[in-house]
Coordinates of C-alpha atoms and ligand atoms in Angstrom, one line a residue:
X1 CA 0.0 0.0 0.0
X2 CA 1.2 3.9 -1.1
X3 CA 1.5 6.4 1.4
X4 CA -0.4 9.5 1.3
X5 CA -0.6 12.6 2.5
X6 CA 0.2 13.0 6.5
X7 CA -2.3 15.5 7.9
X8 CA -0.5 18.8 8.2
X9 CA 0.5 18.0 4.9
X10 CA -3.0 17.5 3.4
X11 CA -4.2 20.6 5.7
X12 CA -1.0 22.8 4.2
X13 CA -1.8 21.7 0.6
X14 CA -6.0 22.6 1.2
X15 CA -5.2 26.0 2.5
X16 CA -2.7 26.8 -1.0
X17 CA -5.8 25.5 -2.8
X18 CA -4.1 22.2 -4.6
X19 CA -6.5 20.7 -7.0
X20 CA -8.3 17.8 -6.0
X21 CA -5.9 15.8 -8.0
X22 CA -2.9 16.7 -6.3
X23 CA -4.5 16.3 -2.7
X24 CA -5.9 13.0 -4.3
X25 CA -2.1 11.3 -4.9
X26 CA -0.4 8.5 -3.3
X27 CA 3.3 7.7 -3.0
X28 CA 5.1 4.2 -3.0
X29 CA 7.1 5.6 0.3
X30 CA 7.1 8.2 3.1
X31 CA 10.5 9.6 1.2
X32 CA 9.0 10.6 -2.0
X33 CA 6.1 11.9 -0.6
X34 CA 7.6 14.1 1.4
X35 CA 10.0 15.3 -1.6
X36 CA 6.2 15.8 -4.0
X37 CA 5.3 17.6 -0.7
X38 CA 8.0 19.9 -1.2
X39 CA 8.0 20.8 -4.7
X40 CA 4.3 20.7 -4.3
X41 CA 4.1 23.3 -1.3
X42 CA 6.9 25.7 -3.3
X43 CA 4.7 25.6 -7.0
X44 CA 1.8 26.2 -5.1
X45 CA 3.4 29.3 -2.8
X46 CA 4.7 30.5 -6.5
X47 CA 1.4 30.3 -7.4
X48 CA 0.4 32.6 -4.5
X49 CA 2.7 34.6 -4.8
X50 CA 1.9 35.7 -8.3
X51 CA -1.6 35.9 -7.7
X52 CA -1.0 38.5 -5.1
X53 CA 1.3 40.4 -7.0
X54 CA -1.5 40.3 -10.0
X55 CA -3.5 41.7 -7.6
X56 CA -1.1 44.3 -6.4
X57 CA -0.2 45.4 -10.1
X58 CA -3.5 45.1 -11.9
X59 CA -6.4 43.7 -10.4
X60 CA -6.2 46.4 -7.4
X61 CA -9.5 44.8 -5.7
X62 CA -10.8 40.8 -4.7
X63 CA -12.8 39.1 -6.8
X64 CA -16.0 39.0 -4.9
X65 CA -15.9 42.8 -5.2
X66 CA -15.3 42.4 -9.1
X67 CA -18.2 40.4 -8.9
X68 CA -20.5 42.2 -7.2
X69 CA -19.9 44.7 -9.8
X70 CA -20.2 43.0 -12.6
X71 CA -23.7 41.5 -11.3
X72 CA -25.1 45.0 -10.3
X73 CA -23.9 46.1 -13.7
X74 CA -25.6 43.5 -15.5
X75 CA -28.7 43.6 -14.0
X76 CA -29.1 47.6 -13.5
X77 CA -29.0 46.6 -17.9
X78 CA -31.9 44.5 -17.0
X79 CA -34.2 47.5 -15.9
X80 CA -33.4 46.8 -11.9
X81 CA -32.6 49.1 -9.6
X82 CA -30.2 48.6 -7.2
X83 CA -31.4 49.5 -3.2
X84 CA -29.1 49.6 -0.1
X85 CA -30.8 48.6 3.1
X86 CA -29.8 48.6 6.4
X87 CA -27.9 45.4 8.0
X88 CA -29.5 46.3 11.4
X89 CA -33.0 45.2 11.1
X90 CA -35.4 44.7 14.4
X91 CA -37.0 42.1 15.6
X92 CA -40.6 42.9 14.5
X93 CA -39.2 42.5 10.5
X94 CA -37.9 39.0 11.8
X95 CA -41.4 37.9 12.8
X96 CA -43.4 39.3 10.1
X97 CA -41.4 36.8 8.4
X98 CA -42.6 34.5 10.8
X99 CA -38.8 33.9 12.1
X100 CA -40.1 32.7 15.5
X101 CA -38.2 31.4 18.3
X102 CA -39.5 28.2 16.8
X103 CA -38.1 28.6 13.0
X104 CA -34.8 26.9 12.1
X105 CA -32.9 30.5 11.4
X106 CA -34.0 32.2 15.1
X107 CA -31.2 30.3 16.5
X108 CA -29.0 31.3 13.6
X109 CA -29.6 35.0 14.5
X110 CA -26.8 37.1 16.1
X111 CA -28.8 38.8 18.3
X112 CA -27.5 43.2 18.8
X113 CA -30.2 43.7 21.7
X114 CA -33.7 42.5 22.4
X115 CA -34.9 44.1 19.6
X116 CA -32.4 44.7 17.1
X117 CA -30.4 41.8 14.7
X118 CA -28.2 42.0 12.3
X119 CA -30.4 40.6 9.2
X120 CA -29.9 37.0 8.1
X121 CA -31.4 37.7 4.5
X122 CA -32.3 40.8 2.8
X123 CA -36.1 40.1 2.1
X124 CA -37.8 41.6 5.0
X125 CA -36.1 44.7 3.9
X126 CA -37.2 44.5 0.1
X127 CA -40.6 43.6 1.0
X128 CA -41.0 47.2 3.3
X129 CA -39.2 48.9 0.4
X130 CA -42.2 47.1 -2.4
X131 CA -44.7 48.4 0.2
X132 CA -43.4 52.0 -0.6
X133 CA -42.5 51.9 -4.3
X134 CA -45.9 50.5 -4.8
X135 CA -47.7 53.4 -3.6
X136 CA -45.2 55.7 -5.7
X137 CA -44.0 53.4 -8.7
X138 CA -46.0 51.6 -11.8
X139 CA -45.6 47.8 -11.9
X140 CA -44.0 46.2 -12.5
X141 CA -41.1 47.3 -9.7
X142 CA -38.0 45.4 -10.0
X143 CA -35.5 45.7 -7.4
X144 CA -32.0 44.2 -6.2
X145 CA -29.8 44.4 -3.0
X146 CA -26.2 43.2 -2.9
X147 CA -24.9 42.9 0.8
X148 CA -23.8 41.3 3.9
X149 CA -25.9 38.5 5.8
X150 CA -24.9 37.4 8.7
X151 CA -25.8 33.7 9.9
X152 CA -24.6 31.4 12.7
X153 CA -23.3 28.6 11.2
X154 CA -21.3 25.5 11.9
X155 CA -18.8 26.6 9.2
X156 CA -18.1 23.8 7.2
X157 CA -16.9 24.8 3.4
X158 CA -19.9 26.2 2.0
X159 CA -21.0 28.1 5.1
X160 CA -19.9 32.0 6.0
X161 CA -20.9 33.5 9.2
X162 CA -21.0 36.8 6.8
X163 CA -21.7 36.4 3.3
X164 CA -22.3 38.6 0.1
X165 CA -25.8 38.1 -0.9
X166 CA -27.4 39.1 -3.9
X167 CA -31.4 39.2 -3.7
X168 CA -33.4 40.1 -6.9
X169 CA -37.1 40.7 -7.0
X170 CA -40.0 41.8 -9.3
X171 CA -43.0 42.7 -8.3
X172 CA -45.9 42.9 -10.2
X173 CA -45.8 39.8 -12.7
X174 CA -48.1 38.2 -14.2
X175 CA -49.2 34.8 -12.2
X176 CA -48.6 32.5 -15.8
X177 CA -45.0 34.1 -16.1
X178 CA -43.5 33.5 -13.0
X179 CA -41.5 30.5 -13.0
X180 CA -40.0 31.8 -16.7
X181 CA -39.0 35.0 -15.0
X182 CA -37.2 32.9 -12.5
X183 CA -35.8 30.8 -15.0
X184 CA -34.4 34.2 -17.3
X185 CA -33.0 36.0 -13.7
X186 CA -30.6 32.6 -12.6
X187 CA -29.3 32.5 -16.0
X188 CA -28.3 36.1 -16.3
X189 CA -26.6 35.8 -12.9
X190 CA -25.1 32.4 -13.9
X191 CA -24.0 34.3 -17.1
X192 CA -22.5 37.4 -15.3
X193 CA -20.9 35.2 -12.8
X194 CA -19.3 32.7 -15.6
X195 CA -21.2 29.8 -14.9
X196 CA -22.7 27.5 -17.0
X197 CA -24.1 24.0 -16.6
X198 CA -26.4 24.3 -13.4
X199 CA -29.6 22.6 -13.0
X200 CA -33.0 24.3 -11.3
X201 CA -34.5 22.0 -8.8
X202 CA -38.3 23.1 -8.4
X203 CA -40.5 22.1 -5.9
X204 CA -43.9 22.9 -4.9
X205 CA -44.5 23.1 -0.7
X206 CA -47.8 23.4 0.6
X207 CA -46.1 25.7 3.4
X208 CA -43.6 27.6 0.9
X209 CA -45.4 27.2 -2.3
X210 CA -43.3 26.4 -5.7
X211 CA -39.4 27.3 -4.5
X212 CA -37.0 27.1 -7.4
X213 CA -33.1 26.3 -6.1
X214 CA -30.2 26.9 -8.5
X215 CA -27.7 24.0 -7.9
X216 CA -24.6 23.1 -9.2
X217 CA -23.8 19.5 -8.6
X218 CA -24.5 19.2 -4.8
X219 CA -23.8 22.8 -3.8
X220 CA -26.6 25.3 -3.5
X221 CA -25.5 28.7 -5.6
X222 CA -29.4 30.4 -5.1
X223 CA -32.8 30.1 -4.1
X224 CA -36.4 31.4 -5.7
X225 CA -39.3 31.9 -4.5
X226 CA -42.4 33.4 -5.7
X227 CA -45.8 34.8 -4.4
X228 CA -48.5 35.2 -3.7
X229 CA -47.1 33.8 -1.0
X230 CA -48.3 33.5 2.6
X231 CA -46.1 36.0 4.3
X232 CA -47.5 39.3 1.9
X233 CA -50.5 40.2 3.6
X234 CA -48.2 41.2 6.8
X235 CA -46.3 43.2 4.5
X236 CA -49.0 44.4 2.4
X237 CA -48.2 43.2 -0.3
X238 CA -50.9 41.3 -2.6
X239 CA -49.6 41.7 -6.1
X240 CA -47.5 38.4 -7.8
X241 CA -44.1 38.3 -7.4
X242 CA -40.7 36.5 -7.8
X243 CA -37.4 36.8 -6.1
X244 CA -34.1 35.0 -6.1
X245 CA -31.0 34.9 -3.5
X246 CA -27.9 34.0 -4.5
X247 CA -24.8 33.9 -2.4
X248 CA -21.9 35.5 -3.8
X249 CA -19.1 33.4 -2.2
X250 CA -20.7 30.2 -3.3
X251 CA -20.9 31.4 -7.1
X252 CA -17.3 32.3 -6.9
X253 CA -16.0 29.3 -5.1
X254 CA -17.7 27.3 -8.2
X255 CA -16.3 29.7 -10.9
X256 CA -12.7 29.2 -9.5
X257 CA -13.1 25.4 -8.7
X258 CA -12.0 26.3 -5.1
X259 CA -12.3 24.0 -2.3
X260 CA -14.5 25.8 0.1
X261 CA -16.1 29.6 1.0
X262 CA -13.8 30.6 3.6
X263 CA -10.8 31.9 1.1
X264 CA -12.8 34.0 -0.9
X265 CA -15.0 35.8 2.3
X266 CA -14.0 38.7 4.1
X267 CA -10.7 37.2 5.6
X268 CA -7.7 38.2 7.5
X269 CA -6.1 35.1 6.8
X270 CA -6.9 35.2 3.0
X271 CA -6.7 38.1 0.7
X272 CA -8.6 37.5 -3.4
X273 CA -8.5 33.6 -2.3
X274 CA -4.8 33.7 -1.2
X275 CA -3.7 32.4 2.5
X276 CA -1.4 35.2 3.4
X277 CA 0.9 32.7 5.9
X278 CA 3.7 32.1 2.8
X279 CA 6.9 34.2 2.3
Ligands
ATP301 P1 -28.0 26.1 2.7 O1 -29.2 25.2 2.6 O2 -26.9 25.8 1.8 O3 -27.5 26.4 4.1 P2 -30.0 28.1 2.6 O4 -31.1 27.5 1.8 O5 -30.1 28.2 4.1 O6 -28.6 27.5 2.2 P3 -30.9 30.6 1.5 O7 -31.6 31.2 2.7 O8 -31.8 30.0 0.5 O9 -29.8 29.6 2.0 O10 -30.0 31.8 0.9 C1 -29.8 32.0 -0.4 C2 -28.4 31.7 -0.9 O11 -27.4 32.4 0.0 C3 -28.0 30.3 -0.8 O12 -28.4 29.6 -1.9 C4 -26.4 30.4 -0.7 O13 -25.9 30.6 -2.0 C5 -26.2 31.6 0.1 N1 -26.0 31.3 1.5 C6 -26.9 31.0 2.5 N2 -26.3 30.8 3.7 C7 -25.0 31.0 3.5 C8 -23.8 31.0 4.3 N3 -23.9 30.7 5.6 N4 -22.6 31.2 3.8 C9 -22.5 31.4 2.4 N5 -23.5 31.5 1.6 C10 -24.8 31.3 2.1
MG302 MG1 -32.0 27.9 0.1

Protein backbone atom coordinates (compact mmCIF):
# COMPACT_ATOMS: atom_id res chain seq x y z
CA UNK A 1 0.00 0.00 0.00
CA UNK A 2 1.24 3.94 -1.09
CA UNK A 3 1.46 6.44 1.37
CA UNK A 4 -0.35 9.49 1.27
CA UNK A 5 -0.61 12.63 2.49
CA UNK A 6 0.19 13.04 6.49
CA UNK A 7 -2.31 15.48 7.91
CA UNK A 8 -0.50 18.77 8.25
CA UNK A 9 0.55 18.02 4.86
CA UNK A 10 -3.03 17.51 3.43
CA UNK A 11 -4.16 20.56 5.72
CA UNK A 12 -0.97 22.79 4.15
CA UNK A 13 -1.81 21.70 0.61
CA UNK A 14 -5.99 22.65 1.15
CA UNK A 15 -5.19 25.99 2.47
CA UNK A 16 -2.68 26.81 -1.03
CA UNK A 17 -5.78 25.53 -2.76
CA UNK A 18 -4.07 22.23 -4.58
CA UNK A 19 -6.52 20.73 -7.04
CA UNK A 20 -8.33 17.80 -5.97
CA UNK A 21 -5.91 15.80 -7.96
CA UNK A 22 -2.91 16.68 -6.28
CA UNK A 23 -4.52 16.26 -2.71
CA UNK A 24 -5.92 12.96 -4.32
CA UNK A 25 -2.11 11.30 -4.86
CA UNK A 26 -0.35 8.52 -3.29
CA UNK A 27 3.26 7.74 -3.03
CA UNK A 28 5.15 4.24 -3.01
CA UNK A 29 7.08 5.56 0.31
CA UNK A 30 7.11 8.17 3.10
CA UNK A 31 10.49 9.62 1.17
CA UNK A 32 9.01 10.65 -1.99
CA UNK A 33 6.11 11.88 -0.59
CA UNK A 34 7.56 14.07 1.43
CA UNK A 35 9.96 15.29 -1.62
CA UNK A 36 6.22 15.82 -3.95
CA UNK A 37 5.27 17.60 -0.70
CA UNK A 38 7.97 19.93 -1.23
CA UNK A 39 7.95 20.76 -4.71
CA UNK A 40 4.28 20.74 -4.32
CA UNK A 41 4.09 23.35 -1.27
CA UNK A 42 6.90 25.73 -3.34
CA UNK A 43 4.71 25.56 -7.03
CA UNK A 44 1.80 26.21 -5.13
CA UNK A 45 3.38 29.34 -2.84
CA UNK A 46 4.73 30.48 -6.52
CA UNK A 47 1.40 30.33 -7.42
CA UNK A 48 0.35 32.56 -4.46
CA UNK A 49 2.73 34.57 -4.80
CA UNK A 50 1.86 35.67 -8.32
CA UNK A 51 -1.56 35.90 -7.72
CA UNK A 52 -1.02 38.51 -5.12
CA UNK A 53 1.31 40.36 -6.95
CA UNK A 54 -1.52 40.33 -10.00
CA UNK A 55 -3.51 41.68 -7.58
CA UNK A 56 -1.10 44.35 -6.39
CA UNK A 57 -0.20 45.42 -10.08
CA UNK A 58 -3.48 45.11 -11.91
CA UNK A 59 -6.43 43.69 -10.35
CA UNK A 60 -6.25 46.38 -7.42
CA UNK A 61 -9.48 44.80 -5.68
CA UNK A 62 -10.76 40.83 -4.74
CA UNK A 63 -12.84 39.07 -6.80
CA UNK A 64 -15.98 38.99 -4.91
CA UNK A 65 -15.90 42.85 -5.20
CA UNK A 66 -15.32 42.41 -9.07
CA UNK A 67 -18.22 40.39 -8.89
CA UNK A 68 -20.54 42.20 -7.21
CA UNK A 69 -19.91 44.68 -9.77
CA UNK A 70 -20.24 42.97 -12.61
CA UNK A 71 -23.70 41.50 -11.28
CA UNK A 72 -25.08 44.95 -10.30
CA UNK A 73 -23.91 46.07 -13.74
CA UNK A 74 -25.65 43.52 -15.46
CA UNK A 75 -28.69 43.57 -13.96
CA UNK A 76 -29.05 47.58 -13.53
CA UNK A 77 -28.98 46.57 -17.87
CA UNK A 78 -31.86 44.46 -16.99
CA UNK A 79 -34.19 47.54 -15.90
CA UNK A 80 -33.43 46.82 -11.90
CA UNK A 81 -32.58 49.14 -9.63
CA UNK A 82 -30.18 48.65 -7.19
CA UNK A 83 -31.36 49.48 -3.19
CA UNK A 84 -29.10 49.59 -0.11
CA UNK A 85 -30.76 48.63 3.12
CA UNK A 86 -29.76 48.62 6.36
CA UNK A 87 -27.92 45.40 8.00
CA UNK A 88 -29.46 46.26 11.39
CA UNK A 89 -33.04 45.25 11.06
CA UNK A 90 -35.40 44.75 14.35
CA UNK A 91 -37.00 42.14 15.55
CA UNK A 92 -40.56 42.86 14.53
CA UNK A 93 -39.22 42.49 10.49
CA UNK A 94 -37.94 39.04 11.76
CA UNK A 95 -41.35 37.90 12.81
CA UNK A 96 -43.36 39.31 10.05
CA UNK A 97 -41.36 36.84 8.35
CA UNK A 98 -42.61 34.55 10.80
CA UNK A 99 -38.82 33.93 12.12
CA UNK A 100 -40.07 32.67 15.50
CA UNK A 101 -38.21 31.41 18.33
CA UNK A 102 -39.54 28.19 16.80
CA UNK A 103 -38.08 28.60 12.99
CA UNK A 104 -34.77 26.89 12.09
CA UNK A 105 -32.91 30.53 11.39
CA UNK A 106 -34.03 32.20 15.09
CA UNK A 107 -31.16 30.27 16.47
CA UNK A 108 -28.97 31.35 13.55
CA UNK A 109 -29.61 34.97 14.47
CA UNK A 110 -26.84 37.11 16.06
CA UNK A 111 -28.76 38.83 18.28
CA UNK A 112 -27.46 43.20 18.82
CA UNK A 113 -30.20 43.66 21.69
CA UNK A 114 -33.70 42.48 22.41
CA UNK A 115 -34.86 44.08 19.57
CA UNK A 116 -32.36 44.67 17.05
CA UNK A 117 -30.43 41.76 14.67
CA UNK A 118 -28.19 41.96 12.31
CA UNK A 119 -30.42 40.55 9.17
CA UNK A 120 -29.95 36.96 8.13
CA UNK A 121 -31.42 37.74 4.50
CA UNK A 122 -32.31 40.78 2.80
CA UNK A 123 -36.13 40.07 2.12
CA UNK A 124 -37.78 41.62 4.98
CA UNK A 125 -36.11 44.71 3.85
CA UNK A 126 -37.21 44.50 0.12
CA UNK A 127 -40.59 43.60 1.03
CA UNK A 128 -41.02 47.23 3.35
CA UNK A 129 -39.20 48.94 0.37
CA UNK A 130 -42.16 47.15 -2.42
CA UNK A 131 -44.74 48.44 0.16
CA UNK A 132 -43.43 52.01 -0.64
CA UNK A 133 -42.53 51.85 -4.34
CA UNK A 134 -45.91 50.46 -4.79
CA UNK A 135 -47.66 53.44 -3.61
CA UNK A 136 -45.21 55.72 -5.69
CA UNK A 137 -44.04 53.39 -8.74
CA UNK A 138 -46.01 51.60 -11.80
CA UNK A 139 -45.64 47.76 -11.92
CA UNK A 140 -43.96 46.21 -12.46
CA UNK A 141 -41.07 47.32 -9.72
CA UNK A 142 -37.98 45.44 -10.00
CA UNK A 143 -35.46 45.72 -7.41
CA UNK A 144 -31.98 44.24 -6.18
CA UNK A 145 -29.78 44.35 -3.01
CA UNK A 146 -26.16 43.24 -2.91
CA UNK A 147 -24.87 42.94 0.79
CA UNK A 148 -23.82 41.27 3.86
CA UNK A 149 -25.91 38.51 5.78
CA UNK A 150 -24.89 37.35 8.67
CA UNK A 151 -25.80 33.66 9.91
CA UNK A 152 -24.59 31.35 12.66
CA UNK A 153 -23.28 28.63 11.22
CA UNK A 154 -21.26 25.47 11.90
CA UNK A 155 -18.81 26.62 9.22
CA UNK A 156 -18.14 23.85 7.22
CA UNK A 157 -16.91 24.75 3.40
CA UNK A 158 -19.95 26.24 1.97
CA UNK A 159 -21.03 28.13 5.11
CA UNK A 160 -19.90 32.02 6.00
CA UNK A 161 -20.86 33.50 9.17
CA UNK A 162 -21.04 36.77 6.82
CA UNK A 163 -21.74 36.38 3.31
CA UNK A 164 -22.30 38.65 0.11
CA UNK A 165 -25.77 38.06 -0.89
CA UNK A 166 -27.37 39.10 -3.86
CA UNK A 167 -31.43 39.21 -3.67
CA UNK A 168 -33.40 40.13 -6.88
CA UNK A 169 -37.07 40.73 -6.98
CA UNK A 170 -39.95 41.81 -9.34
CA UNK A 171 -43.01 42.73 -8.26
CA UNK A 172 -45.95 42.85 -10.16
CA UNK A 173 -45.78 39.82 -12.67
CA UNK A 174 -48.06 38.23 -14.22
CA UNK A 175 -49.23 34.79 -12.25
CA UNK A 176 -48.55 32.54 -15.81
CA UNK A 177 -44.99 34.12 -16.09
CA UNK A 178 -43.47 33.50 -12.98
CA UNK A 179 -41.51 30.52 -12.99
CA UNK A 180 -39.98 31.75 -16.67
CA UNK A 181 -38.96 34.97 -14.98
CA UNK A 182 -37.23 32.93 -12.47
CA UNK A 183 -35.78 30.84 -15.03
CA UNK A 184 -34.37 34.21 -17.27
CA UNK A 185 -33.04 36.04 -13.65
CA UNK A 186 -30.64 32.63 -12.63
CA UNK A 187 -29.30 32.52 -16.02
CA UNK A 188 -28.30 36.14 -16.32
CA UNK A 189 -26.62 35.83 -12.87
CA UNK A 190 -25.13 32.38 -13.94
CA UNK A 191 -23.99 34.32 -17.11
CA UNK A 192 -22.55 37.43 -15.33
CA UNK A 193 -20.94 35.16 -12.79
CA UNK A 194 -19.31 32.73 -15.59
CA UNK A 195 -21.21 29.85 -14.87
CA UNK A 196 -22.70 27.52 -16.99
CA UNK A 197 -24.07 24.04 -16.63
CA UNK A 198 -26.39 24.26 -13.39
CA UNK A 199 -29.56 22.65 -13.01
CA UNK A 200 -33.03 24.29 -11.34
CA UNK A 201 -34.49 21.95 -8.85
CA UNK A 202 -38.34 23.10 -8.44
CA UNK A 203 -40.47 22.09 -5.88
CA UNK A 204 -43.86 22.90 -4.90
CA UNK A 205 -44.53 23.14 -0.66
CA UNK A 206 -47.79 23.38 0.55
CA UNK A 207 -46.08 25.73 3.42
CA UNK A 208 -43.64 27.59 0.91
CA UNK A 209 -45.41 27.20 -2.34
CA UNK A 210 -43.29 26.44 -5.65
CA UNK A 211 -39.41 27.29 -4.54
CA UNK A 212 -36.98 27.08 -7.45
CA UNK A 213 -33.10 26.29 -6.09
CA UNK A 214 -30.17 26.91 -8.47
CA UNK A 215 -27.65 24.02 -7.89
CA UNK A 216 -24.59 23.06 -9.25
CA UNK A 217 -23.85 19.48 -8.57
CA UNK A 218 -24.49 19.24 -4.77
CA UNK A 219 -23.82 22.78 -3.85
CA UNK A 220 -26.60 25.35 -3.52
CA UNK A 221 -25.51 28.73 -5.59
CA UNK A 222 -29.41 30.38 -5.07
CA UNK A 223 -32.79 30.14 -4.06
CA UNK A 224 -36.39 31.40 -5.67
CA UNK A 225 -39.35 31.93 -4.53
CA UNK A 226 -42.41 33.45 -5.69
CA UNK A 227 -45.80 34.80 -4.42
CA UNK A 228 -48.46 35.17 -3.67
CA UNK A 229 -47.10 33.81 -0.98
CA UNK A 230 -48.35 33.54 2.59
CA UNK A 231 -46.12 36.04 4.32
CA UNK A 232 -47.49 39.32 1.93
CA UNK A 233 -50.50 40.23 3.58
CA UNK A 234 -48.17 41.17 6.77
CA UNK A 235 -46.32 43.23 4.52
CA UNK A 236 -48.96 44.45 2.41
CA UNK A 237 -48.20 43.15 -0.34
CA UNK A 238 -50.95 41.33 -2.56
CA UNK A 239 -49.61 41.65 -6.14
CA UNK A 240 -47.50 38.41 -7.82
CA UNK A 241 -44.10 38.30 -7.38
CA UNK A 242 -40.66 36.51 -7.78
CA UNK A 243 -37.39 36.80 -6.13
CA UNK A 244 -34.12 35.00 -6.14
CA UNK A 245 -31.04 34.85 -3.53
CA UNK A 246 -27.91 34.01 -4.51
CA UNK A 247 -24.84 33.90 -2.38
CA UNK A 248 -21.89 35.47 -3.81
CA UNK A 249 -19.15 33.39 -2.20
CA UNK A 250 -20.74 30.22 -3.32
CA UNK A 251 -20.85 31.43 -7.08
CA UNK A 252 -17.29 32.29 -6.88
CA UNK A 253 -16.00 29.33 -5.12
CA UNK A 254 -17.70 27.32 -8.16
CA UNK A 255 -16.31 29.74 -10.85
CA UNK A 256 -12.72 29.22 -9.54
CA UNK A 257 -13.07 25.45 -8.70
CA UNK A 258 -11.96 26.30 -5.10
CA UNK A 259 -12.31 24.00 -2.34
CA UNK A 260 -14.46 25.83 0.13
CA UNK A 261 -16.08 29.57 0.98
CA UNK A 262 -13.83 30.63 3.60
CA UNK A 263 -10.77 31.90 1.12
CA UNK A 264 -12.79 34.03 -0.90
CA UNK A 265 -15.03 35.79 2.27
CA UNK A 266 -14.04 38.72 4.15
CA UNK A 267 -10.74 37.21 5.64
CA UNK A 268 -7.69 38.17 7.52
CA UNK A 269 -6.15 35.08 6.77
CA UNK A 270 -6.94 35.19 2.96
CA UNK A 271 -6.67 38.11 0.69
CA UNK A 272 -8.61 37.49 -3.37
CA UNK A 273 -8.52 33.56 -2.27
CA UNK A 274 -4.84 33.66 -1.20
CA UNK A 275 -3.73 32.37 2.48
CA UNK A 276 -1.39 35.15 3.44
CA UNK A 277 0.92 32.72 5.95
CA UNK A 278 3.73 32.13 2.77
CA UNK A 279 6.88 34.22 2.26
P1 LIG B 1 -28.01 26.12 2.71
O1 LIG B 1 -29.17 25.16 2.61
O2 LIG B 1 -26.89 25.82 1.76
O3 LIG B 1 -27.54 26.36 4.11
P2 LIG B 1 -30.01 28.13 2.60
O4 LIG B 1 -31.08 27.46 1.81
O5 LIG B 1 -30.13 28.22 4.06
O6 LIG B 1 -28.57 27.54 2.21
P3 LIG B 1 -30.93 30.61 1.55
O7 LIG B 1 -31.60 31.17 2.73
O8 LIG B 1 -31.75 29.98 0.48
O9 LIG B 1 -29.78 29.61 2.02
O10 LIG B 1 -29.97 31.76 0.95
C1 LIG B 1 -29.79 32.00 -0.45
C2 LIG B 1 -28.36 31.72 -0.86
O11 LIG B 1 -27.42 32.39 -0.01
C3 LIG B 1 -27.95 30.26 -0.79
O12 LIG B 1 -28.38 29.55 -1.93
C4 LIG B 1 -26.44 30.35 -0.71
O13 LIG B 1 -25.87 30.57 -2.00
C5 LIG B 1 -26.23 31.61 0.10
N1 LIG B 1 -25.98 31.29 1.52
C6 LIG B 1 -26.90 31.01 2.48
N2 LIG B 1 -26.29 30.83 3.68
C7 LIG B 1 -24.97 31.00 3.46
C8 LIG B 1 -23.83 30.95 4.31
N3 LIG B 1 -23.93 30.72 5.61
N4 LIG B 1 -22.60 31.18 3.76
C9 LIG B 1 -22.47 31.45 2.44
N5 LIG B 1 -23.52 31.52 1.60
C10 LIG B 1 -24.75 31.30 2.09
MG1 LIG C 1 -32.04 27.94 0.05
Amino acid sequence: MGSTWTMIQMQRLKELNAATEQLNLSFPDTASRDRAFQITEHHLVEEAKSKLGKLREEKRRPSILELEERLAEVLREQGFVQVCTPTIISKTALQKMTIGEDHPLFSQVFWLDEKRCLRPMLAPNLYSLWRELIRIWSKPIRIFEIGTCYRKESQGAQHLNEFTMLNLTELGTPLEERQQRLEEMAEWVMNASGIDDYNLLTESSVVYGDTVDVMKGEVELGSGAMGPHFLDEQWGIFDPWVGIGFGLERLLMIREGTQNVQSLARSLTYLDGVRLNIK
